[in-house]
Amino acid sequence: MQRKFIINLALLLLLNFLIKPFWIFGIDRTVQNMVPSADYGIYFALFNFSILFSILLDLGLTNYNNKNIAQNNHILSKYFSGLLTFKFLLSLIYFLVTFVVGYVVGYDSARFSMLLFLSINQFLISLILFMRSNISGLQLFGMDSLLSVLDKVLMIIFCAVLLWGNVINEPFAILHFIYAQTAAYLLTAIVVFAIIVFKTKVFTFQLNLPFLLVTLKQTFPYAFLVLTMTFYYRLDAIMLDLMLPDGEHEAAIYAQAYRLLDATSQIGVLFAGLLLPMFALMIAQKQKLDDLLRLSFSLLFIPSAVLAIFCLFYAEQIISLLYVNHEQSSSNVLILLMFCFVAIAGTYVYGTLLTSKGSLKQLNFIAVIGLILNFVLNLILIPTYKAEGSAIASLITQFIVLTAQIFVCNMIFNFALNYQYIFKVAFFFVVILAIIFGLKSVDVSLQISFLITVLLSSVLVFLFKIISLKDILQLIKNR
């Protein structure tokens, strides 16, 4: 594989692994520990609510733009102005829908004030991603990698100053956290915009309606898929907040566990981004997909399942390590959500494969079923089991969605069952379960247990030939 790709991939992974975990566990976690639990619960619920309709800010334009700029660099100056103008018009629709629905569900003026800035943040995020798609489309991958973490770097700086710099004369509040995010996103958007204007040399606000209508017709199935998936990923905290008298508190409990799920999911997102063009090329060239599918599934599924098993035994200690104030239900929610991640890891592979094939009709059908199922299960389980009930709803939904995606993939690609692989994976997990149980029994510290688990699982996965170094090198070469 070309040296350029490997260098840029390494840079992207390095920056994301350095910056984003520090943001999640160093800043976001600290904020939750410092502000009242109910305040963070409200923030978490409204943050998820602001994401629900965020696809209206894009409608698939970013992915479409990335692909077309990569294939035709000269069209950047021709279409960038029109598409950016259109995104500003889409933002009006997004704000209208978000606030109308917020009014319908009964949000008060205080929540609307917070929702306003969270919605502005979603608009800025969408704007940054769209403008970055032009930069990556121009093959400026190094610059794009740096820009991918610029907003988080700025947020870390702003929040660190507010948290520990003694620059405010009042206790740190959740609104300070939101304002810091807004400032960071705004500065990042200005930087990215300046880079693109420098590249295009010209910018004017204009619209090309015929072109936009054709584009939207092509991107609508993808936009609908993102909308439905966003709903069943983000409904939990919102329904906890709305359905329970102490909904803010239960949403805060859910947020404590969700933070670890969010951090681990970043790996899956990056991995899916690498898999999509690989699967698409192999399908176009009618190559055999079995080996790549098995390898990519193993690289995501095995670590996620090992982590879930580890959390099964050490959830209480993990929660105690991360948070000052916590309850027993927090560790139970963590266990459930980390097993959710096992299913999510599988969907990053099989969902990406179906996307590469262009099977959006099947994916949309599965997503709608997942949304309805998640909503109904939350309605049933939340009144009795609260945050744990919402986590159970997610667990059931994610595994049913994964099962459906695997079934559809097998129908389309006619994959053969590899019984030897299944046996090796099953035996691997029996051994891992025994190792973690043994570590827990002899009262080894959390940190040492985690290191031993990571080292032994890494050795065993190669020893059992579930993954081979040769396959990984071949994956990089083919990419």
PDB file of N, CA and C in Angstrom, residues 140-177:
ATOM      1  N   LEU A 140      -6.117  16.214   0.733  1.00  0.00           N
ATOM      2  CA  LEU A 140      -5.283  16.860   1.760  1.00  0.00           C
ATOM      3  C   LEU A 140      -5.525  16.158   3.095  1.00  0.00           C
ATOM      4  N   PHE A 141      -5.154  14.872   3.152  1.00  0.00           N
ATOM      5  CA  PHE A 141      -5.516  14.036   4.292  1.00  0.00           C
ATOM      6  C   PHE A 141      -4.818  14.461   5.581  1.00  0.00           C
ATOM      7  N   GLY A 142      -3.565  14.901   5.474  1.00  0.00           N
ATOM      8  CA  GLY A 142      -2.851  15.337   6.663  1.00  0.00           C
ATOM      9  C   GLY A 142      -3.525  16.534   7.308  1.00  0.00           C
ATOM     10  N   MET A 143      -3.895  17.512   6.479  1.00  0.00           N
ATOM     11  CA  MET A 143      -4.597  18.688   6.983  1.00  0.00           C
ATOM     12  C   MET A 143      -5.951  18.305   7.569  1.00  0.00           C
ATOM     13  N   ASP A 144      -6.660  17.388   6.889  1.00  0.00           N
ATOM     14  CA  ASP A 144      -7.968  16.951   7.375  1.00  0.00           C
ATOM     15  C   ASP A 144      -7.841  16.240   8.720  1.00  0.00           C
ATOM     16  N   SER A 145      -6.789  15.449   8.904  1.00  0.00           N
ATOM     17  CA  SER A 145      -6.568  14.762  10.176  1.00  0.00           C
ATOM     18  C   SER A 145      -6.378  15.767  11.307  1.00  0.00           C
ATOM     19  N   LEU A 146      -5.619  16.818  11.038  1.00  0.00           N
ATOM     20  CA  LEU A 146      -5.406  17.860  12.049  1.00  0.00           C
ATOM     21  C   LEU A 146      -6.712  18.589  12.363  1.00  0.00           C
ATOM     22  N   LEU A 147      -7.486  18.888  11.321  1.00  0.00           N
ATOM     23  CA  LEU A 147      -8.758  19.581  11.526  1.00  0.00           C
ATOM     24  C   LEU A 147      -9.776  18.705  12.248  1.00  0.00           C
ATOM     25  N   SER A 148      -9.639  17.375  12.131  1.00  0.00           N
ATOM     26  CA  SER A 148     -10.591  16.463  12.768  1.00  0.00           C
ATOM     27  C   SER A 148     -10.554  16.544  14.290  1.00  0.00           C
ATOM     28  N   VAL A 149      -9.442  17.033  14.838  1.00  0.00           N
ATOM     29  CA  VAL A 149      -9.337  17.137  16.302  1.00  0.00           C
ATOM     30  C   VAL A 149      -9.217  18.587  16.776  1.00  0.00           C
ATOM     31  N   LEU A 150      -9.216  19.546  15.845  1.00  0.00           N
ATOM     32  CA  LEU A 150      -9.041  20.945  16.239  1.00  0.00           C
ATOM     33  C   LEU A 150     -10.128  21.399  17.201  1.00  0.00           C
ATOM     34  N   ASP A 151     -11.394  21.039  16.914  1.00  0.00           N
ATOM     35  CA  ASP A 151     -12.481  21.467  17.798  1.00  0.00           C
ATOM     36  C   ASP A 151     -12.310  20.914  19.211  1.00  0.00           C
ATOM     37  N   LYS A 152     -11.897  19.634  19.307  1.00  0.00           N
ATOM     38  CA  LYS A 152     -11.702  19.025  20.628  1.00  0.00           C
ATOM     39  C   LYS A 152     -10.523  19.660  21.362  1.00  0.00           C
ATOM     40  N   VAL A 153      -9.455  19.983  20.640  1.00  0.00           N
ATOM     41  CA  VAL A 153      -8.299  20.643  21.267  1.00  0.00           C
ATOM     42  C   VAL A 153      -8.717  21.992  21.843  1.00  0.00           C
ATOM     43  N   LEU A 154      -9.468  22.765  21.058  1.00  0.00           N
ATOM     44  CA  LEU A 154      -9.940  24.066  21.532  1.00  0.00           C
ATOM     45  C   LEU A 154     -10.877  23.915  22.722  1.00  0.00           C
ATOM     46  N   MET A 155     -11.760  22.918  22.686  1.00  0.00           N
ATOM     47  CA  MET A 155     -12.667  22.681  23.807  1.00  0.00           C
ATOM     48  C   MET A 155     -11.903  22.327  25.073  1.00  0.00           C
ATOM     49  N   ILE A 156     -10.886  21.489  24.920  1.00  0.00           N
ATOM     50  CA  ILE A 156     -10.061  21.107  26.071  1.00  0.00           C
ATOM     51  C   ILE A 156      -9.407  22.350  26.678  1.00  0.00           C
ATOM     52  N   ILE A 157      -8.877  23.218  25.828  1.00  0.00           N
ATOM     53  CA  ILE A 157      -8.226  24.446  26.315  1.00  0.00           C
ATOM     54  C   ILE A 157      -9.240  25.351  27.017  1.00  0.00           C
ATOM     55  N   PHE A 158     -10.370  25.611  26.365  1.00  0.00           N
ATOM     56  CA  PHE A 158     -11.375  26.511  26.941  1.00  0.00           C
ATOM     57  C   PHE A 158     -11.926  25.966  28.257  1.00  0.00           C
ATOM     58  N   CYS A 159     -12.261  24.668  28.263  1.00  0.00           N
ATOM     59  CA  CYS A 159     -12.834  24.072  29.473  1.00  0.00           C
ATOM     60  C   CYS A 159     -11.803  24.000  30.598  1.00  0.00           C
ATOM     61  N   ALA A 160     -10.553  23.710  30.250  1.00  0.00           N
ATOM     62  CA  ALA A 160      -9.501  23.656  31.270  1.00  0.00           C
ATOM     63  C   ALA A 160      -9.335  25.020  31.938  1.00  0.00           C
ATOM     64  N   VAL A 161      -9.378  26.078  31.131  1.00  0.00           N
ATOM     65  CA  VAL A 161      -9.272  27.435  31.685  1.00  0.00           C
ATOM     66  C   VAL A 161     -10.455  27.734  32.602  1.00  0.00           C
ATOM     67  N   LEU A 162     -11.657  27.358  32.173  1.00  0.00           N
ATOM     68  CA  LEU A 162     -12.852  27.611  32.981  1.00  0.00           C
ATOM     69  C   LEU A 162     -12.881  26.764  34.251  1.00  0.00           C
ATOM     70  N   LEU A 163     -12.404  25.521  34.149  1.00  0.00           N
ATOM     71  CA  LEU A 163     -12.441  24.611  35.295  1.00  0.00           C
ATOM     72  C   LEU A 163     -11.370  24.933  36.329  1.00  0.00           C
ATOM     73  N   TRP A 164     -10.167  25.219  35.863  1.00  0.00           N
ATOM     74  CA  TRP A 164      -9.030  25.320  36.791  1.00  0.00           C
ATOM     75  C   TRP A 164      -8.270  26.645  36.706  1.00  0.00           C
ATOM     76  N   GLY A 165      -8.720  27.573  35.859  1.00  0.00           N
ATOM     77  CA  GLY A 165      -7.966  28.811  35.663  1.00  0.00           C
ATOM     78  C   GLY A 165      -8.375  29.969  36.543  1.00  0.00           C
ATOM     79  N   ASN A 166      -9.406  29.769  37.386  1.00  0.00           N
ATOM     80  CA  ASN A 166      -9.891  30.838  38.277  1.00  0.00           C
ATOM     81  C   ASN A 166     -10.242  32.119  37.512  1.00  0.00           C
ATOM     82  N   VAL A 167     -10.877  31.954  36.358  1.00  0.00           N
ATOM     83  CA  VAL A 167     -11.232  33.118  35.539  1.00  0.00           C
ATOM     84  C   VAL A 167     -12.704  33.506  35.689  1.00  0.00           C
ATOM     85  N   ILE A 168     -13.492  32.672  36.376  1.00  0.00           N
ATOM     86  CA  ILE A 168     -14.899  32.998  36.612  1.00  0.00           C
ATOM     87  C   ILE A 168     -15.137  33.121  38.117  1.00  0.00           C
ATOM     88  N   ASN A 169     -16.039  34.027  38.483  1.00  0.00           N
ATOM     89  CA  ASN A 169     -16.282  34.323  39.898  1.00  0.00           C
ATOM     90  C   ASN A 169     -17.458  33.550  40.471  1.00  0.00           C
ATOM     91  N   GLU A 170     -17.883  32.524  39.783  1.00  0.00           N
ATOM     92  CA  GLU A 170     -19.017  31.711  40.220  1.00  0.00           C
ATOM     93  C   GLU A 170     -18.677  30.249  40.003  1.00  0.00           C
ATOM     94  N   PRO A 171     -19.405  29.341  40.651  1.00  0.00           N
ATOM     95  CA  PRO A 171     -19.132  27.914  40.446  1.00  0.00           C
ATOM     96  C   PRO A 171     -19.323  27.526  38.984  1.00  0.00           C
ATOM     97  N   PHE A 172     -18.503  26.613  38.517  1.00  0.00           N
ATOM     98  CA  PHE A 172     -18.610  26.133  37.134  1.00  0.00           C
ATOM     99  C   PHE A 172     -19.988  25.509  36.928  1.00  0.00           C
ATOM    100  N   ALA A 173     -20.682  25.951  35.889  1.00  0.00           N
ATOM    101  CA  ALA A 173     -22.034  25.474  35.597  1.00  0.00           C
ATOM    102  C   ALA A 173     -22.058  24.789  34.243  1.00  0.00           C
ATOM    103  N   ILE A 174     -23.113  24.028  34.010  1.00  0.00           N
ATOM    104  CA  ILE A 174     -23.216  23.268  32.766  1.00  0.00           C
ATOM    105  C   ILE A 174     -23.276  24.202  31.555  1.00  0.00           C
ATOM    106  N   LEU A 175     -23.818  25.420  31.733  1.00  0.00           N
ATOM    107  CA  LEU A 175     -23.870  26.369  30.619  1.00  0.00           C
ATOM    108  C   LEU A 175     -22.473  26.824  30.204  1.00  0.00           C
ATOM    109  N   HIS A 176     -21.550  26.930  31.164  1.00  0.00           N
ATOM    110  CA  HIS A 176     -20.164  27.262  30.813  1.00  0.00           C
ATOM    111  C   HIS A 176     -19.592  26.202  29.870  1.00  0.00           C
ATOM    112  N   PHE A 177     -19.916  24.953  30.154  1.00  0.00           N
ATOM    113  CA  PHE A 177     -19.468  23.819  29.347  1.00  0.00           C
ATOM    114  C   PHE A 177     -20.006  23.937  27.924  1.00  0.00           C
TER     115      PHE A 177
END
